[in-house]
Amino acid sequence: QVQLVESGGGLVQAGGSLRLSCVASGRTFSSYSMGWFRQAPGKEREFVVDIRWSGDITNYADSVKGRFTISRDNAKRTVYLQMNSLKPEDTAVYYCAARVGSNFNYWGQGTQVTVSS
């Protein structure tokens, strides 16, 4: 089992920055990939970015490339999402997820990010 707790969401003006954190407990953190997803009101949950267990491979959605950066600290069992140049369309609930095996099968409770214009 893996438990995930996100933090760092909030209200920010367009062009601003936020850093989300996700702390994991349970299984060995350094053995699985981590990802961030988001869900805007009335929309389906969408992939944002993921990072391999070793931290050397990342994949970003086109909509966030060049603005968001994922990183992880295995010693702290934490994955981060640095979000810069935020846009109103980035407004969503952001979820941290762990991929143990083929799928992302563990999820946090989500943290709200609101970007005002």
mmCIF file of N, CA and C in Angstrom:
data_model
loop_
_atom_site.group_PDB
_atom_site.id
_atom_site.type_symbol
_atom_site.label_atom_id
_atom_site.label_comp_id
_atom_site.label_asym_id
_atom_site.label_seq_id
_atom_site.Cartn_x
_atom_site.Cartn_y
_atom_site.Cartn_z
ATOM 1 N N GLN A 1 0.824 -1.193 0.000
ATOM 2 C CA GLN A 1 0.000 0.000 0.000
ATOM 3 C C GLN A 1 0.862 1.248 0.000
ATOM 4 N N VAL A 2 0.338 2.278 -0.643
ATOM 5 C CA VAL A 2 1.011 3.571 -0.705
ATOM 6 C C VAL A 2 0.006 4.647 -0.316
ATOM 7 N N GLN A 3 0.395 5.509 0.584
ATOM 8 C CA GLN A 3 -0.435 6.651 0.946
ATOM 9 C C GLN A 3 0.258 7.926 0.467
ATOM 10 N N LEU A 4 -0.529 8.808 -0.130
ATOM 11 C CA LEU A 4 0.010 10.028 -0.713
ATOM 12 C C LEU A 4 -0.740 11.234 -0.168
ATOM 13 N N VAL A 5 0.018 12.259 0.214
ATOM 14 C CA VAL A 5 -0.597 13.480 0.734
ATOM 15 C C VAL A 5 0.010 14.684 0.020
ATOM 16 N N GLU A 6 -0.852 15.412 -0.688
ATOM 17 C CA GLU A 6 -0.396 16.599 -1.406
ATOM 18 C C GLU A 6 -0.547 17.857 -0.554
ATOM 19 N N SER A 7 0.246 18.861 -0.878
ATOM 20 C CA SER A 7 0.116 20.159 -0.242
ATOM 21 C C SER A 7 0.692 21.207 -1.180
ATOM 22 N N GLY A 8 0.425 22.475 -0.858
ATOM 23 C CA GLY A 8 1.022 23.561 -1.624
ATOM 24 C C GLY A 8 0.090 24.282 -2.574
ATOM 25 N N GLY A 9 -1.128 23.806 -2.706
ATOM 26 C CA GLY A 9 -2.063 24.489 -3.582
ATOM 27 C C GLY A 9 -2.486 25.833 -3.008
ATOM 28 N N GLY A 10 -3.197 26.609 -3.817
ATOM 29 C CA GLY A 10 -3.674 27.899 -3.353
ATOM 30 C C GLY A 10 -4.144 28.767 -4.488
ATOM 31 N N LEU A 11 -4.319 30.040 -4.172
ATOM 32 C CA LEU A 11 -4.769 31.034 -5.148
ATOM 33 C C LEU A 11 -3.584 31.900 -5.550
ATOM 34 N N VAL A 12 -3.402 32.065 -6.855
ATOM 35 C CA VAL A 12 -2.287 32.855 -7.347
ATOM 36 C C VAL A 12 -2.740 33.610 -8.585
ATOM 37 N N GLN A 13 -2.139 34.746 -8.831
ATOM 38 C CA GLN A 13 -2.465 35.511 -10.032
ATOM 39 C C GLN A 13 -1.765 34.914 -11.241
ATOM 40 N N ALA A 14 -2.336 35.165 -12.391
ATOM 41 C CA ALA A 14 -1.718 34.708 -13.639
ATOM 42 C C ALA A 14 -0.290 35.232 -13.726
ATOM 43 N N GLY A 15 0.601 34.350 -14.155
ATOM 44 C CA GLY A 15 2.015 34.682 -14.220
ATOM 45 C C GLY A 15 2.787 34.318 -12.976
ATOM 46 N N GLY A 16 2.078 33.958 -11.921
ATOM 47 C CA GLY A 16 2.716 33.607 -10.672
ATOM 48 C C GLY A 16 3.188 32.168 -10.631
ATOM 49 N N SER A 17 3.661 31.770 -9.454
ATOM 50 C CA SER A 17 4.231 30.440 -9.270
ATOM 51 C C SER A 17 3.686 29.784 -8.012
ATOM 52 N N LEU A 18 3.676 28.473 -8.050
ATOM 53 C CA LEU A 18 3.355 27.648 -6.880
ATOM 54 C C LEU A 18 4.228 26.402 -6.935
ATOM 55 N N ARG A 19 4.480 25.837 -5.774
ATOM 56 C CA ARG A 19 5.163 24.549 -5.726
ATOM 57 C C ARG A 19 4.315 23.578 -4.924
ATOM 58 N N LEU A 20 3.955 22.501 -5.567
ATOM 59 C CA LEU A 20 3.203 21.440 -4.911
ATOM 60 C C LEU A 20 4.164 20.383 -4.397
ATOM 61 N N SER A 21 3.773 19.779 -3.289
ATOM 62 C CA SER A 21 4.549 18.682 -2.718
ATOM 63 C C SER A 21 3.634 17.487 -2.504
ATOM 64 N N CYS A 22 4.210 16.318 -2.570
ATOM 65 C CA CYS A 22 3.473 15.083 -2.312
ATOM 66 C C CYS A 22 4.385 14.164 -1.513
ATOM 67 N N VAL A 23 3.948 13.853 -0.315
ATOM 68 C CA VAL A 23 4.717 12.976 0.553
ATOM 69 C C VAL A 23 4.098 11.586 0.531
ATOM 70 N N ALA A 24 4.939 10.584 0.367
ATOM 71 C CA ALA A 24 4.474 9.210 0.272
ATOM 72 C C ALA A 24 4.860 8.415 1.509
ATOM 73 N N SER A 25 4.025 7.475 1.859
ATOM 74 C CA SER A 25 4.331 6.534 2.928
ATOM 75 C C SER A 25 3.877 5.151 2.489
ATOM 76 N N GLY A 26 4.419 4.158 3.135
ATOM 77 C CA GLY A 26 4.053 2.797 2.770
ATOM 78 C C GLY A 26 5.212 2.083 2.096
ATOM 79 N N ARG A 27 4.987 1.631 0.884
ATOM 80 C CA ARG A 27 6.011 0.898 0.149
ATOM 81 C C ARG A 27 7.233 1.769 -0.137
ATOM 82 N N THR A 28 8.321 1.129 -0.478
ATOM 83 C CA THR A 28 9.573 1.820 -0.753
ATOM 84 C C THR A 28 9.393 2.848 -1.855
ATOM 85 N N PHE A 29 9.515 4.119 -1.483
ATOM 86 C CA PHE A 29 9.233 5.221 -2.399
ATOM 87 C C PHE A 29 10.128 5.177 -3.620
ATOM 88 N N SER A 30 11.371 4.823 -3.424
ATOM 89 C CA SER A 30 12.345 4.897 -4.509
ATOM 90 C C SER A 30 12.150 3.808 -5.557
ATOM 91 N N SER A 31 11.176 2.937 -5.368
ATOM 92 C CA SER A 31 11.004 1.830 -6.302
ATOM 93 C C SER A 31 9.921 2.067 -7.337
ATOM 94 N N TYR A 32 9.199 3.184 -7.270
ATOM 95 C CA TYR A 32 8.118 3.375 -8.228
ATOM 96 C C TYR A 32 8.116 4.783 -8.807
ATOM 97 N N SER A 33 7.515 4.883 -9.986
ATOM 98 C CA SER A 33 7.376 6.172 -10.645
ATOM 99 C C SER A 33 6.257 6.975 -9.990
ATOM 100 N N MET A 34 6.368 8.298 -10.156
ATOM 101 C CA MET A 34 5.371 9.204 -9.598
ATOM 102 C C MET A 34 4.854 10.126 -10.691
ATOM 103 N N GLY A 35 3.642 10.590 -10.513
ATOM 104 C CA GLY A 35 3.086 11.492 -11.498
ATOM 105 C C GLY A 35 2.173 12.525 -10.875
ATOM 106 N N TRP A 36 1.904 13.557 -11.647
ATOM 107 C CA TRP A 36 0.915 14.577 -11.285
ATOM 108 C C TRP A 36 -0.159 14.602 -12.374
ATOM 109 N N PHE A 37 -1.388 14.664 -11.931
ATOM 110 C CA PHE A 37 -2.539 14.796 -12.804
ATOM 111 C C PHE A 37 -3.360 15.983 -12.314
ATOM 112 N N ARG A 38 -4.289 16.425 -13.143
ATOM 113 C CA ARG A 38 -5.170 17.495 -12.699
ATOM 114 C C ARG A 38 -6.556 17.316 -13.295
ATOM 115 N N GLN A 39 -7.513 17.891 -12.602
ATOM 116 C CA GLN A 39 -8.895 17.821 -13.066
ATOM 117 C C GLN A 39 -9.551 19.181 -12.861
ATOM 118 N N ALA A 40 -9.919 19.801 -13.955
ATOM 119 C CA ALA A 40 -10.621 21.080 -13.911
ATOM 120 C C ALA A 40 -12.117 20.829 -13.805
ATOM 121 N N PRO A 41 -12.870 21.811 -13.325
ATOM 122 C CA PRO A 41 -14.327 21.642 -13.197
ATOM 123 C C PRO A 41 -14.968 21.268 -14.526
ATOM 124 N N GLY A 42 -15.756 20.216 -14.499
ATOM 125 C CA GLY A 42 -16.479 19.796 -15.694
ATOM 126 C C GLY A 42 -15.639 19.057 -16.711
ATOM 127 N N LYS A 43 -14.382 18.777 -16.370
ATOM 128 C CA LYS A 43 -13.493 18.093 -17.313
ATOM 129 C C LYS A 43 -12.974 16.798 -16.709
ATOM 130 N N GLU A 44 -12.456 15.943 -17.576
ATOM 131 C CA GLU A 44 -11.873 14.701 -17.104
ATOM 132 C C GLU A 44 -10.473 14.950 -16.537
ATOM 133 N N ARG A 45 -10.053 14.035 -15.697
ATOM 134 C CA ARG A 45 -8.706 14.129 -15.155
ATOM 135 C C ARG A 45 -7.706 13.962 -16.291
ATOM 136 N N GLU A 46 -6.662 14.776 -16.284
ATOM 137 C CA GLU A 46 -5.664 14.707 -17.345
ATOM 138 C C GLU A 46 -4.265 14.582 -16.780
ATOM 139 N N PHE A 47 -3.417 13.951 -17.552
ATOM 140 C CA PHE A 47 -2.010 13.769 -17.201
ATOM 141 C C PHE A 47 -1.281 15.102 -17.295
ATOM 142 N N VAL A 48 -0.403 15.350 -16.337
ATOM 143 C CA VAL A 48 0.418 16.558 -16.359
ATOM 144 C C VAL A 48 1.883 16.193 -16.581
ATOM 145 N N VAL A 49 2.407 15.326 -15.736
ATOM 146 C CA VAL A 49 3.826 14.975 -15.819
ATOM 147 C C VAL A 49 4.076 13.732 -14.988
ATOM 148 N N ASP A 50 5.106 12.967 -15.354
ATOM 149 C CA ASP A 50 5.547 11.887 -14.480
ATOM 150 C C ASP A 50 7.060 11.830 -14.446
ATOM 151 N N ILE A 51 7.559 11.088 -13.477
ATOM 152 C CA ILE A 51 9.006 10.978 -13.269
ATOM 153 C C ILE A 51 9.324 9.556 -12.879
ATOM 154 N N ARG A 52 10.361 9.008 -13.484
ATOM 155 C CA ARG A 52 10.796 7.649 -13.199
ATOM 156 C C ARG A 52 11.318 7.559 -11.772
ATOM 157 N N TRP A 53 11.352 6.333 -11.248
ATOM 158 C CA TRP A 53 11.776 6.140 -9.867
ATOM 159 C C TRP A 53 13.173 6.724 -9.623
ATOM 160 N N SER A 54 14.037 6.677 -10.655
ATOM 161 C CA SER A 54 15.410 7.158 -10.499
ATOM 162 C C SER A 54 15.515 8.672 -10.668
ATOM 163 N N GLY A 55 14.462 9.295 -11.182
ATOM 164 C CA GLY A 55 14.470 10.736 -11.377
ATOM 165 C C GLY A 55 15.108 11.196 -12.666
ATOM 166 N N ASP A 56 15.577 10.272 -13.490
ATOM 167 C CA ASP A 56 16.311 10.679 -14.686
ATOM 168 C C ASP A 56 15.450 10.766 -15.935
ATOM 169 N N ILE A 57 14.235 10.334 -15.867
ATOM 170 C CA ILE A 57 13.343 10.390 -17.029
ATOM 171 C C ILE A 57 12.024 11.023 -16.609
ATOM 172 N N THR A 58 11.639 12.034 -17.362
ATOM 173 C CA THR A 58 10.375 12.717 -17.104
ATOM 174 C C THR A 58 9.590 12.858 -18.404
ATOM 175 N N ASN A 59 8.288 12.964 -18.266
ATOM 176 C CA ASN A 59 7.413 13.188 -19.415
ATOM 177 C C ASN A 59 6.409 14.264 -19.043
ATOM 178 N N TYR A 60 6.274 15.255 -19.913
ATOM 179 C CA TYR A 60 5.393 16.383 -19.645
ATOM 180 C C TYR A 60 4.277 16.460 -20.686
ATOM 181 N N ALA A 61 3.127 16.861 -20.251
ATOM 182 C CA ALA A 61 2.076 17.212 -21.199
ATOM 183 C C ALA A 61 2.499 18.470 -21.943
ATOM 184 N N ASP A 62 2.115 18.568 -23.207
ATOM 185 C CA ASP A 62 2.512 19.725 -24.003
ATOM 186 C C ASP A 62 2.061 21.041 -23.385
ATOM 187 N N SER A 63 0.937 21.004 -22.714
ATOM 188 C CA SER A 63 0.360 22.231 -22.167
ATOM 189 C C SER A 63 1.192 22.839 -21.038
ATOM 190 N N VAL A 64 2.086 22.052 -20.457
ATOM 191 C CA VAL A 64 2.866 22.558 -19.324
ATOM 192 C C VAL A 64 4.365 22.574 -19.584
ATOM 193 N N LYS A 65 4.787 22.070 -20.715
ATOM 194 C CA LYS A 65 6.226 22.043 -21.030
ATOM 195 C C LYS A 65 6.814 23.446 -20.982
ATOM 196 N N GLY A 66 7.965 23.539 -20.342
ATOM 197 C CA GLY A 66 8.641 24.828 -20.234
ATOM 198 C C GLY A 66 8.165 25.683 -19.081
ATOM 199 N N ARG A 67 7.063 25.278 -18.447
ATOM 200 C CA ARG A 67 6.531 26.057 -17.321
ATOM 201 C C ARG A 67 6.555 25.270 -16.019
ATOM 202 N N PHE A 68 6.311 23.973 -16.098
ATOM 203 C CA PHE A 68 6.263 23.117 -14.911
ATOM 204 C C PHE A 68 7.520 22.243 -14.862
ATOM 205 N N THR A 69 7.949 21.949 -13.643
ATOM 206 C CA THR A 69 9.095 21.066 -13.454
ATOM 207 C C THR A 69 8.799 20.094 -12.327
ATOM 208 N N ILE A 70 8.953 18.810 -12.614
ATOM 209 C CA ILE A 70 8.784 17.788 -11.597
ATOM 210 C C ILE A 70 10.155 17.369 -11.078
ATOM 211 N N SER A 71 10.200 17.051 -9.799
ATOM 212 C CA SER A 71 11.429 16.537 -9.206
ATOM 213 C C SER A 71 11.043 15.631 -8.039
ATOM 214 N N ARG A 72 12.000 14.856 -7.593
ATOM 215 C CA ARG A 72 11.727 13.981 -6.457
ATOM 216 C C ARG A 72 12.949 13.901 -5.569
ATOM 217 N N ASP A 73 12.679 13.695 -4.292
ATOM 218 C CA ASP A 73 13.722 13.486 -3.297
ATOM 219 C C ASP A 73 13.388 12.170 -2.621
ATOM 220 N N ASN A 74 14.052 11.121 -3.022
ATOM 221 C CA ASN A 74 13.726 9.794 -2.493
ATOM 222 C C ASN A 74 14.030 9.674 -1.008
ATOM 223 N N ALA A 75 15.022 10.400 -0.538
ATOM 224 C CA ALA A 75 15.343 10.356 0.885
ATOM 225 C C ALA A 75 14.198 10.948 1.717
ATOM 226 N N LYS A 76 13.509 11.926 1.163
ATOM 227 C CA LYS A 76 12.384 12.562 1.857
ATOM 228 C C LYS A 76 11.047 11.977 1.434
ATOM 229 N N ARG A 77 11.077 11.018 0.535
ATOM 230 C CA ARG A 77 9.854 10.359 0.058
ATOM 231 C C ARG A 77 8.881 11.390 -0.499
ATOM 232 N N THR A 78 9.408 12.345 -1.209
ATOM 233 C CA THR A 78 8.599 13.475 -1.666
ATOM 234 C C THR A 78 8.828 13.741 -3.151
ATOM 235 N N VAL A 79 7.736 14.060 -3.829
ATOM 236 C CA VAL A 79 7.818 14.516 -5.211
ATOM 237 C C VAL A 79 7.262 15.931 -5.248
ATOM 238 N N TYR A 80 7.875 16.767 -6.077
ATOM 239 C CA TYR A 80 7.512 18.176 -6.154
ATOM 240 C C TYR A 80 7.027 18.525 -7.563
ATOM 241 N N LEU A 81 6.198 19.534 -7.635
ATOM 242 C CA LEU A 81 5.811 20.093 -8.920
ATOM 243 C C LEU A 81 5.944 21.609 -8.817
ATOM 244 N N GLN A 82 6.984 22.123 -9.452
ATOM 245 C CA GLN A 82 7.184 23.564 -9.507
ATOM 246 C C GLN A 82 6.419 24.100 -10.713
ATOM 247 N N MET A 83 5.516 25.017 -10.467
ATOM 248 C CA MET A 83 4.665 25.560 -11.527
ATOM 249 C C MET A 83 4.934 27.053 -11.662
ATOM 250 N N ASN A 84 5.450 27.433 -12.810
ATOM 251 C CA ASN A 84 5.756 28.833 -13.094
ATOM 252 C C ASN A 84 4.880 29.335 -14.237
ATOM 253 N N SER A 85 4.818 30.636 -14.375
ATOM 254 C CA SER A 85 4.042 31.267 -15.457
ATOM 255 C C SER A 85 2.629 30.692 -15.519
ATOM 256 N N LEU A 86 2.001 30.617 -14.393
ATOM 257 C CA LEU A 86 0.687 30.000 -14.323
ATOM 258 C C LEU A 86 -0.350 30.780 -15.109
ATOM 259 N N LYS A 87 -1.272 30.034 -15.685
ATOM 260 C CA LYS A 87 -2.346 30.604 -16.496
ATOM 261 C C LYS A 87 -3.698 30.239 -15.880
ATOM 262 N N PRO A 88 -4.733 31.017 -16.156
ATOM 263 C CA PRO A 88 -6.063 30.658 -15.630
ATOM 264 C C PRO A 88 -6.483 29.243 -16.021
ATOM 265 N N GLU A 89 -6.070 28.780 -17.174
ATOM 266 C CA GLU A 89 -6.441 27.430 -17.608
ATOM 267 C C GLU A 89 -5.706 26.337 -16.832
ATOM 268 N N ASP A 90 -4.765 26.702 -15.979
ATOM 269 C CA ASP A 90 -4.119 25.724 -15.101
ATOM 270 C C ASP A 90 -4.953 25.464 -13.848
ATOM 271 N N THR A 91 -6.014 26.223 -13.674
ATOM 272 C CA THR A 91 -6.884 26.035 -12.510
ATOM 273 C C THR A 91 -7.477 24.628 -12.511
ATOM 274 N N ALA A 92 -7.271 23.921 -11.409
ATOM 275 C CA ALA A 92 -7.728 22.530 -11.315
ATOM 276 C C ALA A 92 -7.395 21.995 -9.931
ATOM 277 N N VAL A 93 -7.921 20.823 -9.650
ATOM 278 C CA VAL A 93 -7.445 20.045 -8.505
ATOM 279 C C VAL A 93 -6.291 19.191 -9.018
ATOM 280 N N TYR A 94 -5.168 19.286 -8.339
ATOM 281 C CA TYR A 94 -3.976 18.555 -8.738
ATOM 282 C C TYR A 94 -3.806 17.335 -7.839
ATOM 283 N N TYR A 95 -3.576 16.198 -8.486
ATOM 284 C CA TYR A 95 -3.449 14.934 -7.788
ATOM 285 C C TYR A 95 -2.057 14.345 -8.007
ATOM 286 N N CYS A 96 -1.521 13.835 -6.943
ATOM 287 C CA CYS A 96 -0.292 13.083 -6.986
ATOM 288 C C CYS A 96 -0.663 11.603 -7.133
ATOM 289 N N ALA A 97 0.135 10.857 -7.888
ATOM 290 C CA ALA A 97 -0.159 9.444 -8.088
ATOM 291 C C ALA A 97 1.124 8.633 -8.131
ATOM 292 N N ALA A 98 1.026 7.389 -7.714
ATOM 293 C CA ALA A 98 2.155 6.462 -7.742
ATOM 294 C C ALA A 98 1.863 5.317 -8.697
ATOM 295 N N ARG A 99 2.848 4.980 -9.497
ATOM 296 C CA ARG A 99 2.705 3.856 -10.423
ATOM 297 C C ARG A 99 3.503 2.673 -9.896
ATOM 298 N N VAL A 100 2.787 1.713 -9.390
ATOM 299 C CA VAL A 100 3.387 0.473 -8.922
ATOM 300 C C VAL A 100 2.963 -0.603 -9.911
ATOM 301 N N GLY A 101 3.863 -0.986 -10.802
ATOM 302 C CA GLY A 101 3.493 -1.873 -11.888
ATOM 303 C C GLY A 101 3.231 -1.065 -13.141
ATOM 304 N N SER A 102 2.173 -1.396 -13.856
ATOM 305 C CA SER A 102 1.902 -0.776 -15.147
ATOM 306 C C SER A 102 1.083 0.505 -15.058
ATOM 307 N N ASN A 103 0.299 0.644 -14.012
ATOM 308 C CA ASN A 103 -0.653 1.749 -13.944
ATOM 309 C C ASN A 103 -0.434 2.606 -12.711
ATOM 310 N N PHE A 104 -0.970 3.845 -12.809
ATOM 311 C CA PHE A 104 -1.009 4.680 -11.614
ATOM 312 C C PHE A 104 -2.177 4.171 -10.768
ATOM 313 N N ASN A 105 -1.872 3.504 -9.683
ATOM 314 C CA ASN A 105 -2.925 2.865 -8.911
ATOM 315 C C ASN A 105 -3.027 3.354 -7.479
ATOM 316 N N TYR A 106 -2.250 4.357 -7.117
ATOM 317 C CA TYR A 106 -2.389 4.991 -5.820
ATOM 318 C C TYR A 106 -2.487 6.497 -6.035
ATOM 319 N N TRP A 107 -3.443 7.114 -5.335
ATOM 320 C CA TRP A 107 -3.738 8.530 -5.558
ATOM 321 C C TRP A 107 -3.854 9.278 -4.238
ATOM 322 N N GLY A 108 -3.448 10.546 -4.275
ATOM 323 C CA GLY A 108 -3.662 11.409 -3.143
ATOM 324 C C GLY A 108 -5.059 12.001 -3.183
ATOM 325 N N GLN A 109 -5.351 12.841 -2.205
ATOM 326 C CA GLN A 109 -6.683 13.413 -2.100
ATOM 327 C C GLN A 109 -6.856 14.658 -2.966
ATOM 328 N N GLY A 110 -5.755 15.195 -3.461
ATOM 329 C CA GLY A 110 -5.813 16.357 -4.331
ATOM 330 C C GLY A 110 -5.611 17.666 -3.583
ATOM 331 N N THR A 111 -5.099 18.656 -4.308
ATOM 332 C CA THR A 111 -4.928 19.993 -3.762
ATOM 333 C C THR A 111 -5.382 21.004 -4.829
ATOM 334 N N GLN A 112 -6.144 21.998 -4.398
ATOM 335 C CA GLN A 112 -6.738 22.944 -5.333
ATOM 336 C C GLN A 112 -5.734 24.019 -5.725
ATOM 337 N N VAL A 113 -5.636 24.252 -7.016
ATOM 338 C CA VAL A 113 -4.847 25.358 -7.559
ATOM 339 C C VAL A 113 -5.802 26.257 -8.336
ATOM 340 N N THR A 114 -5.830 27.516 -7.969
ATOM 341 C CA THR A 114 -6.691 28.486 -8.649
ATOM 342 C C THR A 114 -5.835 29.643 -9.138
ATOM 343 N N VAL A 115 -5.924 29.914 -10.431
ATOM 344 C CA VAL A 115 -5.146 30.988 -11.040
ATOM 345 C C VAL A 115 -6.122 32.058 -11.516
ATOM 346 N N SER A 116 -5.996 33.228 -10.964
ATOM 347 C CA SER A 116 -6.896 34.332 -11.333
ATOM 348 C C SER A 116 -6.290 35.151 -12.466
ATOM 349 N N SER A 117 -7.153 35.684 -13.286
ATOM 350 C CA SER A 117 -6.685 36.480 -14.438
ATOM 351 C C SER A 117 -6.543 37.951 -14.084
#
